[in-house]
Short mmCIF file of C-alpha atoms in Angstrom, two decimals:
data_model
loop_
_atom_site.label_atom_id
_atom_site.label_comp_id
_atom_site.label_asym_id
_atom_site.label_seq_id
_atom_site.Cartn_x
_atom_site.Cartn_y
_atom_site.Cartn_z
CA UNK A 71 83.04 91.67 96.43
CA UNK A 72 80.61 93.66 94.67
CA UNK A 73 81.18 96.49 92.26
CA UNK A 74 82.61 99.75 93.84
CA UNK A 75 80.40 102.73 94.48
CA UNK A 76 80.58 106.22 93.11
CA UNK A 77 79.91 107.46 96.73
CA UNK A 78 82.77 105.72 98.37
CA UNK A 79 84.46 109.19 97.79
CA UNK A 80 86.14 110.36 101.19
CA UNK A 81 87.73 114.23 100.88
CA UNK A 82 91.24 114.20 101.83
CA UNK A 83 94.96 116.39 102.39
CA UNK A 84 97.93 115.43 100.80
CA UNK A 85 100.89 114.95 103.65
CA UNK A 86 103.45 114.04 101.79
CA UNK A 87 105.58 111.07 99.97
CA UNK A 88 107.76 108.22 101.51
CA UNK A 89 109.14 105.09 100.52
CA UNK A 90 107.42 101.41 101.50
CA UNK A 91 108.44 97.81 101.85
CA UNK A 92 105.82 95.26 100.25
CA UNK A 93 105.87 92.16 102.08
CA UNK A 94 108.18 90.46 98.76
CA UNK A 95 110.70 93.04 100.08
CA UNK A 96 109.74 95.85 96.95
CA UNK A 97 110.72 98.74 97.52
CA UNK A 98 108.05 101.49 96.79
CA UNK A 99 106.94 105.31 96.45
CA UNK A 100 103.86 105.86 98.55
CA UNK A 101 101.75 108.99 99.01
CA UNK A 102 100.24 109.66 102.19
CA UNK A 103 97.21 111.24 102.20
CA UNK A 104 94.79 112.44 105.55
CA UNK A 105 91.22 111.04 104.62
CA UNK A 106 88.62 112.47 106.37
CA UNK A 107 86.80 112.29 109.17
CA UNK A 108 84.40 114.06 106.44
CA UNK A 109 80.87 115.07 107.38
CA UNK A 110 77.58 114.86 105.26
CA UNK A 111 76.33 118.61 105.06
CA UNK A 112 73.67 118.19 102.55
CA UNK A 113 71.60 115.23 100.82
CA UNK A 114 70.67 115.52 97.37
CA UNK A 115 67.39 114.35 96.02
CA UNK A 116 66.07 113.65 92.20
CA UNK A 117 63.13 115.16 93.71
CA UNK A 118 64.86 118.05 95.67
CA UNK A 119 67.32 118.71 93.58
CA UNK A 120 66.96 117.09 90.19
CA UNK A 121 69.81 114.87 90.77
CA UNK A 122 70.88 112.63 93.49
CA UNK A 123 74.64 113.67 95.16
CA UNK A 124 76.06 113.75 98.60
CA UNK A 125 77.84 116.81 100.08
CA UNK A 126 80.94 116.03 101.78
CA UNK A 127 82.58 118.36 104.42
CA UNK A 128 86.51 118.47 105.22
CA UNK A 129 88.89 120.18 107.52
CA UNK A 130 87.28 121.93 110.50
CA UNK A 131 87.43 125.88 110.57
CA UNK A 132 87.47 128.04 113.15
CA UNK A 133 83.67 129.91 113.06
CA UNK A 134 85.73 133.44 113.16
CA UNK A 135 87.65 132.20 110.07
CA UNK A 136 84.48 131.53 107.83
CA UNK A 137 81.48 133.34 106.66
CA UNK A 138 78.20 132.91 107.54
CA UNK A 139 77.05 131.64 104.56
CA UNK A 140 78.66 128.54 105.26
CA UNK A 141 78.18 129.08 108.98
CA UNK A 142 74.72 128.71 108.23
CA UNK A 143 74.87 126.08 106.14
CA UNK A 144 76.64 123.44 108.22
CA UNK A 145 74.63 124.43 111.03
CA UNK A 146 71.61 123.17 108.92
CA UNK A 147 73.19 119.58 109.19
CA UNK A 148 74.58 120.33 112.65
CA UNK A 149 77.94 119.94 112.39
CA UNK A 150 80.99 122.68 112.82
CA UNK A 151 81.88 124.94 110.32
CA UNK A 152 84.38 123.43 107.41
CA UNK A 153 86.47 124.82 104.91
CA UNK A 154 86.05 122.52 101.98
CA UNK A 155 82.71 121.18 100.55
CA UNK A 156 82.66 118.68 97.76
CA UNK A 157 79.69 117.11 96.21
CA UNK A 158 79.59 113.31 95.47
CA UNK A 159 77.31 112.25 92.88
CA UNK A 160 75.16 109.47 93.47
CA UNK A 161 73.38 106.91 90.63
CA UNK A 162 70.06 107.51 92.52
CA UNK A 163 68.12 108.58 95.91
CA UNK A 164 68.72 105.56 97.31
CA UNK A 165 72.69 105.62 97.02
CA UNK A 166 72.53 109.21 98.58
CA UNK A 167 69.94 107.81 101.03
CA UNK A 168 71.85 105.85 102.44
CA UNK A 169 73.76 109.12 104.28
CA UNK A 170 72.78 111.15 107.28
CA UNK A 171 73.14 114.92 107.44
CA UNK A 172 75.67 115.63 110.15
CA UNK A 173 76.99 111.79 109.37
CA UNK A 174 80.57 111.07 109.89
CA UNK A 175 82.55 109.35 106.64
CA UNK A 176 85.70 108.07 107.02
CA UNK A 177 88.22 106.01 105.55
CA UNK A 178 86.06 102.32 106.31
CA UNK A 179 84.06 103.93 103.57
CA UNK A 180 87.14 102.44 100.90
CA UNK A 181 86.05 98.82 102.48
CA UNK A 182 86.96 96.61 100.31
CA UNK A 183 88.13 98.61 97.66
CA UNK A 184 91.83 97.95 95.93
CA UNK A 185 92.33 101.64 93.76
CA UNK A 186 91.22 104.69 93.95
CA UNK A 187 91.35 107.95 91.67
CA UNK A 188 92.88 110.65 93.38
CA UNK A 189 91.56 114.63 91.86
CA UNK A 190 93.99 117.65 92.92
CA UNK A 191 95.14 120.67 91.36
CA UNK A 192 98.30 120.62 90.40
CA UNK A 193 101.17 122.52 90.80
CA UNK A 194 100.76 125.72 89.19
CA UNK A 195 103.98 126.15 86.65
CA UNK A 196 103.05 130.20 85.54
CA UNK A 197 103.25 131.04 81.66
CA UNK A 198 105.43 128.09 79.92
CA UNK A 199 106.74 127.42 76.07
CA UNK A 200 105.37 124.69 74.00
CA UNK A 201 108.19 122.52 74.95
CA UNK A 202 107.74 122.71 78.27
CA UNK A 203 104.06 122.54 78.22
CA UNK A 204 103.08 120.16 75.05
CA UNK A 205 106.67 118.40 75.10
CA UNK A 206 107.47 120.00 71.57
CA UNK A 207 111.00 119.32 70.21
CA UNK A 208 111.93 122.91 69.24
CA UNK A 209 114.62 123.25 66.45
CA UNK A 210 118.14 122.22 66.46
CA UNK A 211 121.10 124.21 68.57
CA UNK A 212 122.93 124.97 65.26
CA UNK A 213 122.52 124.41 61.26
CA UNK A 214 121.48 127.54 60.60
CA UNK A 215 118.65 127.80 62.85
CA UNK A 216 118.99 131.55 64.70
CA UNK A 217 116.30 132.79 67.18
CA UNK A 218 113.87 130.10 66.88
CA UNK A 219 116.09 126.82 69.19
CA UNK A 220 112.78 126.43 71.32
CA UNK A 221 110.13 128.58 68.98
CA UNK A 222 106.74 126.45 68.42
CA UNK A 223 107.16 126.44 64.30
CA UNK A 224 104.12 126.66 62.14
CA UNK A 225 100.80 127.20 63.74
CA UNK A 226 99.03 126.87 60.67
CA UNK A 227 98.50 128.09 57.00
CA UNK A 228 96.91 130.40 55.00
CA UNK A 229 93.45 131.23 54.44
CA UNK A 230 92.58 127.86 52.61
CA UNK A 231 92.79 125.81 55.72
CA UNK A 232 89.25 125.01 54.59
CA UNK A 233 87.02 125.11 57.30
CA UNK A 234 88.97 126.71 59.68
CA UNK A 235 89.30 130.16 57.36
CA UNK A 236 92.45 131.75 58.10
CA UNK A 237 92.03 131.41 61.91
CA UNK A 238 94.05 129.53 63.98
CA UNK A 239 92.49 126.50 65.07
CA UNK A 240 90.92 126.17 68.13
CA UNK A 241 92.70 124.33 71.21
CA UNK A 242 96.33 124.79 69.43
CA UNK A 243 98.23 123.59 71.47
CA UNK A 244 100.74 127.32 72.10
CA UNK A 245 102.66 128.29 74.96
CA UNK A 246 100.70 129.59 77.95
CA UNK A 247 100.01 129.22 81.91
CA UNK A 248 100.85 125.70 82.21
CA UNK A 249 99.36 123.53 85.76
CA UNK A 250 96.87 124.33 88.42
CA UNK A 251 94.17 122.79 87.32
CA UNK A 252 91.93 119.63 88.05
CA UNK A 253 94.11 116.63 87.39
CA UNK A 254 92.64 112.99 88.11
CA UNK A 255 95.23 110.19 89.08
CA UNK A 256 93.65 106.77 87.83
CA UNK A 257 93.08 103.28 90.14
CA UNK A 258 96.77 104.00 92.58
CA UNK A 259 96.80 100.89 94.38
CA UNK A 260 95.94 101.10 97.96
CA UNK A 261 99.45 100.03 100.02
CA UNK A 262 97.60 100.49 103.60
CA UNK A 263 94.94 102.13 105.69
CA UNK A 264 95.10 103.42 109.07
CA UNK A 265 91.85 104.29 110.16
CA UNK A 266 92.92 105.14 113.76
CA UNK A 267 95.20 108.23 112.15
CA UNK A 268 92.66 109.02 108.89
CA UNK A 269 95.74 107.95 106.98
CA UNK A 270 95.78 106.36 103.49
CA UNK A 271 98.73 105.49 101.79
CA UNK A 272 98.82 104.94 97.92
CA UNK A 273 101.55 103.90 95.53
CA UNK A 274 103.06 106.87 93.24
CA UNK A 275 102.19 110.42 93.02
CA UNK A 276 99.24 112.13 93.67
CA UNK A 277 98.20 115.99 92.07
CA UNK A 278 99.54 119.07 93.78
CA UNK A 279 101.54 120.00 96.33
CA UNK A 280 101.69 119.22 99.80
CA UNK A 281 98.40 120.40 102.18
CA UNK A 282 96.75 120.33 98.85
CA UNK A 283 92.89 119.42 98.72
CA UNK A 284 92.45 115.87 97.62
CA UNK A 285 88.86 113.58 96.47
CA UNK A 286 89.78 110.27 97.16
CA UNK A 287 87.06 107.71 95.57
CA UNK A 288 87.05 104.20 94.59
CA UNK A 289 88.72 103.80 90.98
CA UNK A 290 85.73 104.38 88.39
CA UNK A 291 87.85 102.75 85.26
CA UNK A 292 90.41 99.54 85.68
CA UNK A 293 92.18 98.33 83.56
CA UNK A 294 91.61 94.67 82.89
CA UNK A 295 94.24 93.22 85.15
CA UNK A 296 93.50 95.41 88.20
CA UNK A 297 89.78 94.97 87.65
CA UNK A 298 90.17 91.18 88.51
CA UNK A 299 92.17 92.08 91.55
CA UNK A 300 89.45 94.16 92.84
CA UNK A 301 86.76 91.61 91.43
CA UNK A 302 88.68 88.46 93.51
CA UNK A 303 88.45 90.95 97.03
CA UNK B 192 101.88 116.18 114.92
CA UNK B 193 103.30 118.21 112.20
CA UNK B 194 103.79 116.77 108.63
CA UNK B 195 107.30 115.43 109.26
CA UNK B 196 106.01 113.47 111.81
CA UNK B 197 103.16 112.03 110.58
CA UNK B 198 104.68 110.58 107.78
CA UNK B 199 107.46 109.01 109.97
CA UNK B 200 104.46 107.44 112.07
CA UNK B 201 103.15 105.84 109.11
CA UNK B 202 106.15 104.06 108.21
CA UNK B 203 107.03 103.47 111.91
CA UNK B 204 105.87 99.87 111.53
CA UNK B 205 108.39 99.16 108.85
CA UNK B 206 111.28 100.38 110.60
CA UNK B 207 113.70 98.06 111.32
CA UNK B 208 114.20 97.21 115.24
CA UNK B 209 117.69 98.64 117.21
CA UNK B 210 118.48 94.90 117.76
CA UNK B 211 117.83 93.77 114.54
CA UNK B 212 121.01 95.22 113.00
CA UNK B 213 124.34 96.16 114.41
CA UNK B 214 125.52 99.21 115.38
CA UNK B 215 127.46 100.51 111.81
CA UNK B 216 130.34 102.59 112.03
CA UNK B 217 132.08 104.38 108.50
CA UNK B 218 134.87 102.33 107.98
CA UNK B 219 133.21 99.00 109.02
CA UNK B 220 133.93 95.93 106.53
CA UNK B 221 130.82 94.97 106.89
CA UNK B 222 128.34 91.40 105.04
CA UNK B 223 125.42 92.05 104.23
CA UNK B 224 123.22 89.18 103.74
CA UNK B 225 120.60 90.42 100.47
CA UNK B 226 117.68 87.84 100.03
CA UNK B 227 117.60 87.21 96.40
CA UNK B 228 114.46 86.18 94.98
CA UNK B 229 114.67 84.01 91.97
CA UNK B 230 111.54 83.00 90.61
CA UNK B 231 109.65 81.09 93.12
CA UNK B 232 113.28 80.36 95.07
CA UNK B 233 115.06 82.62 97.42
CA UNK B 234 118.76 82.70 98.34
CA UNK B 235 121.38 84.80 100.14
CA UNK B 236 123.96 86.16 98.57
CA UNK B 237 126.52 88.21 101.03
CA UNK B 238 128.04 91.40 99.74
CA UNK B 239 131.32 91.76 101.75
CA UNK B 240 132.46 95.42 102.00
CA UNK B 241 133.76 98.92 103.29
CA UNK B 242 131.16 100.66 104.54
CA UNK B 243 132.03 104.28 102.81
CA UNK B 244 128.58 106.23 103.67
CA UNK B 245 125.39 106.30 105.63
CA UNK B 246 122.74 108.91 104.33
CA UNK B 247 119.50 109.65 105.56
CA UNK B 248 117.01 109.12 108.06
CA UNK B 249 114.53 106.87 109.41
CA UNK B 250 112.62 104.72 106.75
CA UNK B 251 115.29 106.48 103.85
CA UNK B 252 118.17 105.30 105.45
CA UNK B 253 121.01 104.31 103.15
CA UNK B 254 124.21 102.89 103.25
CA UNK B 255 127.00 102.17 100.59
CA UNK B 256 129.40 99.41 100.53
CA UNK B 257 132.33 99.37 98.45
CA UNK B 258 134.60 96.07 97.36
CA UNK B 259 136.81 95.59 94.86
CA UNK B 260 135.63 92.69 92.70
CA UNK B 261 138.46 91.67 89.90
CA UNK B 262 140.33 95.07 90.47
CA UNK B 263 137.30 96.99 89.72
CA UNK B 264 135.62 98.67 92.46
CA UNK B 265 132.13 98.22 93.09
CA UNK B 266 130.11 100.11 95.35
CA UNK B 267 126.03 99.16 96.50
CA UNK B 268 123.66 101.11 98.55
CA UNK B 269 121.28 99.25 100.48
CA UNK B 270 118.33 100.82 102.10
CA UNK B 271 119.07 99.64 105.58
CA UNK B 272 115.68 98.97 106.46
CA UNK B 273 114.86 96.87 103.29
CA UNK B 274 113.05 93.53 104.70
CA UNK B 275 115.28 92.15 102.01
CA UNK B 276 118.65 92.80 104.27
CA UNK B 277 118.54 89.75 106.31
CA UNK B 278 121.60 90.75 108.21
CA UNK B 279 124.56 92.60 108.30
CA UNK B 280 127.68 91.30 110.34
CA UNK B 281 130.29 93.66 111.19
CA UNK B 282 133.64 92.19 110.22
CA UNK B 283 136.29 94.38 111.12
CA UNK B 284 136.26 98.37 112.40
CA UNK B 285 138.81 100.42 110.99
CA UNK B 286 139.95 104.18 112.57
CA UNK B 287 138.28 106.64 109.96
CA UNK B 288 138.07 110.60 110.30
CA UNK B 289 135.75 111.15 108.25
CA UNK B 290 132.14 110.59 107.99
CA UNK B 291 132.13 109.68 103.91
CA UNK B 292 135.11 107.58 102.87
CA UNK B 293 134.58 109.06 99.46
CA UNK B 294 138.05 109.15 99.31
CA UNK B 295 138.66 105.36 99.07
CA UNK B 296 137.70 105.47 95.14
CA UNK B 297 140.96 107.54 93.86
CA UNK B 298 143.34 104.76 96.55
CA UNK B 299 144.89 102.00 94.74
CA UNK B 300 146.97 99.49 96.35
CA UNK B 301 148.25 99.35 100.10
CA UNK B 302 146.84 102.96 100.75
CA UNK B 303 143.43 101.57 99.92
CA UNK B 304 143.31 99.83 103.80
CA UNK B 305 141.98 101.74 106.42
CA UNK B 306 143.39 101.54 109.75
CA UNK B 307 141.99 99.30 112.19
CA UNK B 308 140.66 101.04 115.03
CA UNK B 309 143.28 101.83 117.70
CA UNK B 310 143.82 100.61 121.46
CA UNK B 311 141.00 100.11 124.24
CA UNK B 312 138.99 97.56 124.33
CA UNK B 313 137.32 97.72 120.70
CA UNK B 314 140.36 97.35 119.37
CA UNK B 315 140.31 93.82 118.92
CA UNK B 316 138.62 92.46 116.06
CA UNK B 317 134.94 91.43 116.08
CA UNK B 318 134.42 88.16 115.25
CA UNK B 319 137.12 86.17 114.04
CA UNK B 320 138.62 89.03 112.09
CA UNK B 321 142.58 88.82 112.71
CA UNK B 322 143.56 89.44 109.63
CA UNK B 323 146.51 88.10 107.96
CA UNK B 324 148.04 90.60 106.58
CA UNK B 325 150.80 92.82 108.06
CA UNK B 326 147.89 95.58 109.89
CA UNK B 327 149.92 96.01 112.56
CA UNK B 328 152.81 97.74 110.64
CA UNK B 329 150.25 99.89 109.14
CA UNK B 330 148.90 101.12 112.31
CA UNK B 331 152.34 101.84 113.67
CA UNK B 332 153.54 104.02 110.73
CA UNK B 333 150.54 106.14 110.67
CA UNK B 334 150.62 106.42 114.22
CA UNK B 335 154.63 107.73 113.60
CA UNK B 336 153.14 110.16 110.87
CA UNK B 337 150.38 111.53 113.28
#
């Protein structure tokens, strides 16, 4: 089996979570994700473009819905009108050669592959404490401590903090908005494929919340023991 | 197909068939044969029980046995559709009210037994459940209380 690709990327909806029986009688939490059909809008060229990518399109809009930017722009490959567009980078022209504008991708992209990284946003969890957000300990409920049970503590010294000067460093890790951003679930196994239904099902969790946008792409990192799985095919 | 239903499709295929199990009723002392894998070996060991609760539907269905192993009651929940549940054999039905026999875990003694289930024709025993104890008297006092 050779080495994944970075465009075996498929765009996808999360649907929702369930439990599965492996065939050793396991009993496991699966996400099930809608994959595609995607469309190619746009080809990337290092000559075109500078770089070499593939433009994915997912979930068909009505035209009245959209704008005619994008309108326009999936005319230009002939297709319908989509709400999301993701770009794929490819290692060169000939990887994002190999697609059509207007070209449908679907889940036989993931041929042979074992794991994929799943990219969301997650859940958005509005402004949160350091506990909540870094996993601080806070202080303790009594020995004299008043007003400060889940307070950050010290957030730095004086003005000798040399380099820094008397600022607070830079990235400290404080309270603030907390999820909704671009989180990347590493090599879930892949526990089935349905390519009748666009459904893929993946052991554990995947980012956000249900209906949420999902890129679905063969793992990019294994760990050792997972890498020879996927090298064996 | 809305969300609900898609993910119900999915897991269709692991869904356990109406024939494959018997029908369950709360109160049921039920076996229930659980494949246990040891190594590269596999056995059966039965887990002979009330059946106290079903919860939950489709692929998530549960249900929860309770026995009383060395005076200490144990209770285990099987996911009913768990290729692992070779079978379940209905021992004995009993009359129950209620649709969680929660109850059962304060009962010591005598007023632990559940009725069995009165007249017609499922009154009799499934398989070869007379029991040996005095049931009868038991079904004719609470029938006097009722």
């Amino acid at each position: 089996m050779p080495a994944t690709k970075k465009s075996q990327t498929i765009l996808g909806k999360k649907i929702g979570m369930t439990r599965w029986f492996t065939e050793e009688g396991k009993n496991i939490p699966v996400t099930v994700i809608q994959a595609g059909p995607c469309r190619v809008t746009q080809v990337k060229t290092v000559e075109s473009d500078g770089y070499a990518a593939v433009q994915l399109a997912f979930d068909e809009l009505k035209a009245r819905n959209s704008t005619q930017p994008v309108i326009g722009h999936d005319l230009k490959a002939g297709t319908e009108t989509y709400r999301v567009h993701r770009e794929v980078r490819c290692d060169n022209d000939a990887e994002s050669g190999a697609f059509e504008l207007g070209q449908t991708v679907d889940l036989s992209i993931l041929e042979g592959v074992k794991f994929v990284d799943v990219i969301g946003t997650s859940k958005g969890k509005g402004f949160q404490g350091g506990m909540v957000r870094h996993g601080f300990k806070g202080f303790t409920a009594s020995h004299g401590t008043e007003r400060k049970h889940r307070a950050p503590g010290s957030i730095g010294s004086h003005g000798t903090d040399r380099g820094h000067g008397a600022k607070i460093k830079k990235g400290k890790k404080m309270a603030g908005h907390m999820g909704d951003e671009r989180v990347t679930m590493r090599s879930l196994d892949i526990v089935s494929i349905d390519l009748t239904k666009n459904m893929l099902v993946v052991k554990g969790a995947v980012p956000g919340a249900t209906n949420g946008d999902l890129i679905i792409r063969a793992a990019t990192r294994l760990w050792k023991p997972k890498a020879r799985i996927q090298a064996k095919g | 197909m809305n969300r609900t239903e898609v993910l119900e499709s999915i897991v269709s295929g692991q869904l356990k068939a109406a024939t494959d199990l018997p029908a369950l009723k709360i109160g049921d002392t039920i076996d229930v044969h659980y494949r246990i894998v040891e190594g590269d070996k596999e056995r059966v060991q039965i887990f002979q029980g009330v059946l106290i609760a079903m919860k939950g539907r489709g692929i998530n269905r549960m249900i929860t046995v309770r026995r009383i192993v060395a005076n200490e009651g144990v209770e285990r929940i099987f996911p009913l559709n768990s290729p692992r549940i070779a079978k379940i054999d209905v021992i004995r039905h009993a009359d129950t009210r209620r649709a969680k026999l929660y109850y059962l875990r304060d009962r010591t003694g005598k007023s632990r037994r559940l009725r069995d289930e009165r007249r017609g024709a499922t009154a009799k025993p499934v398989a070869k459940a007379a029991s040996a104890k005095p049931r009868t008297k038991k079904v004719a006092k609470s029938g006097a209380a009722s």
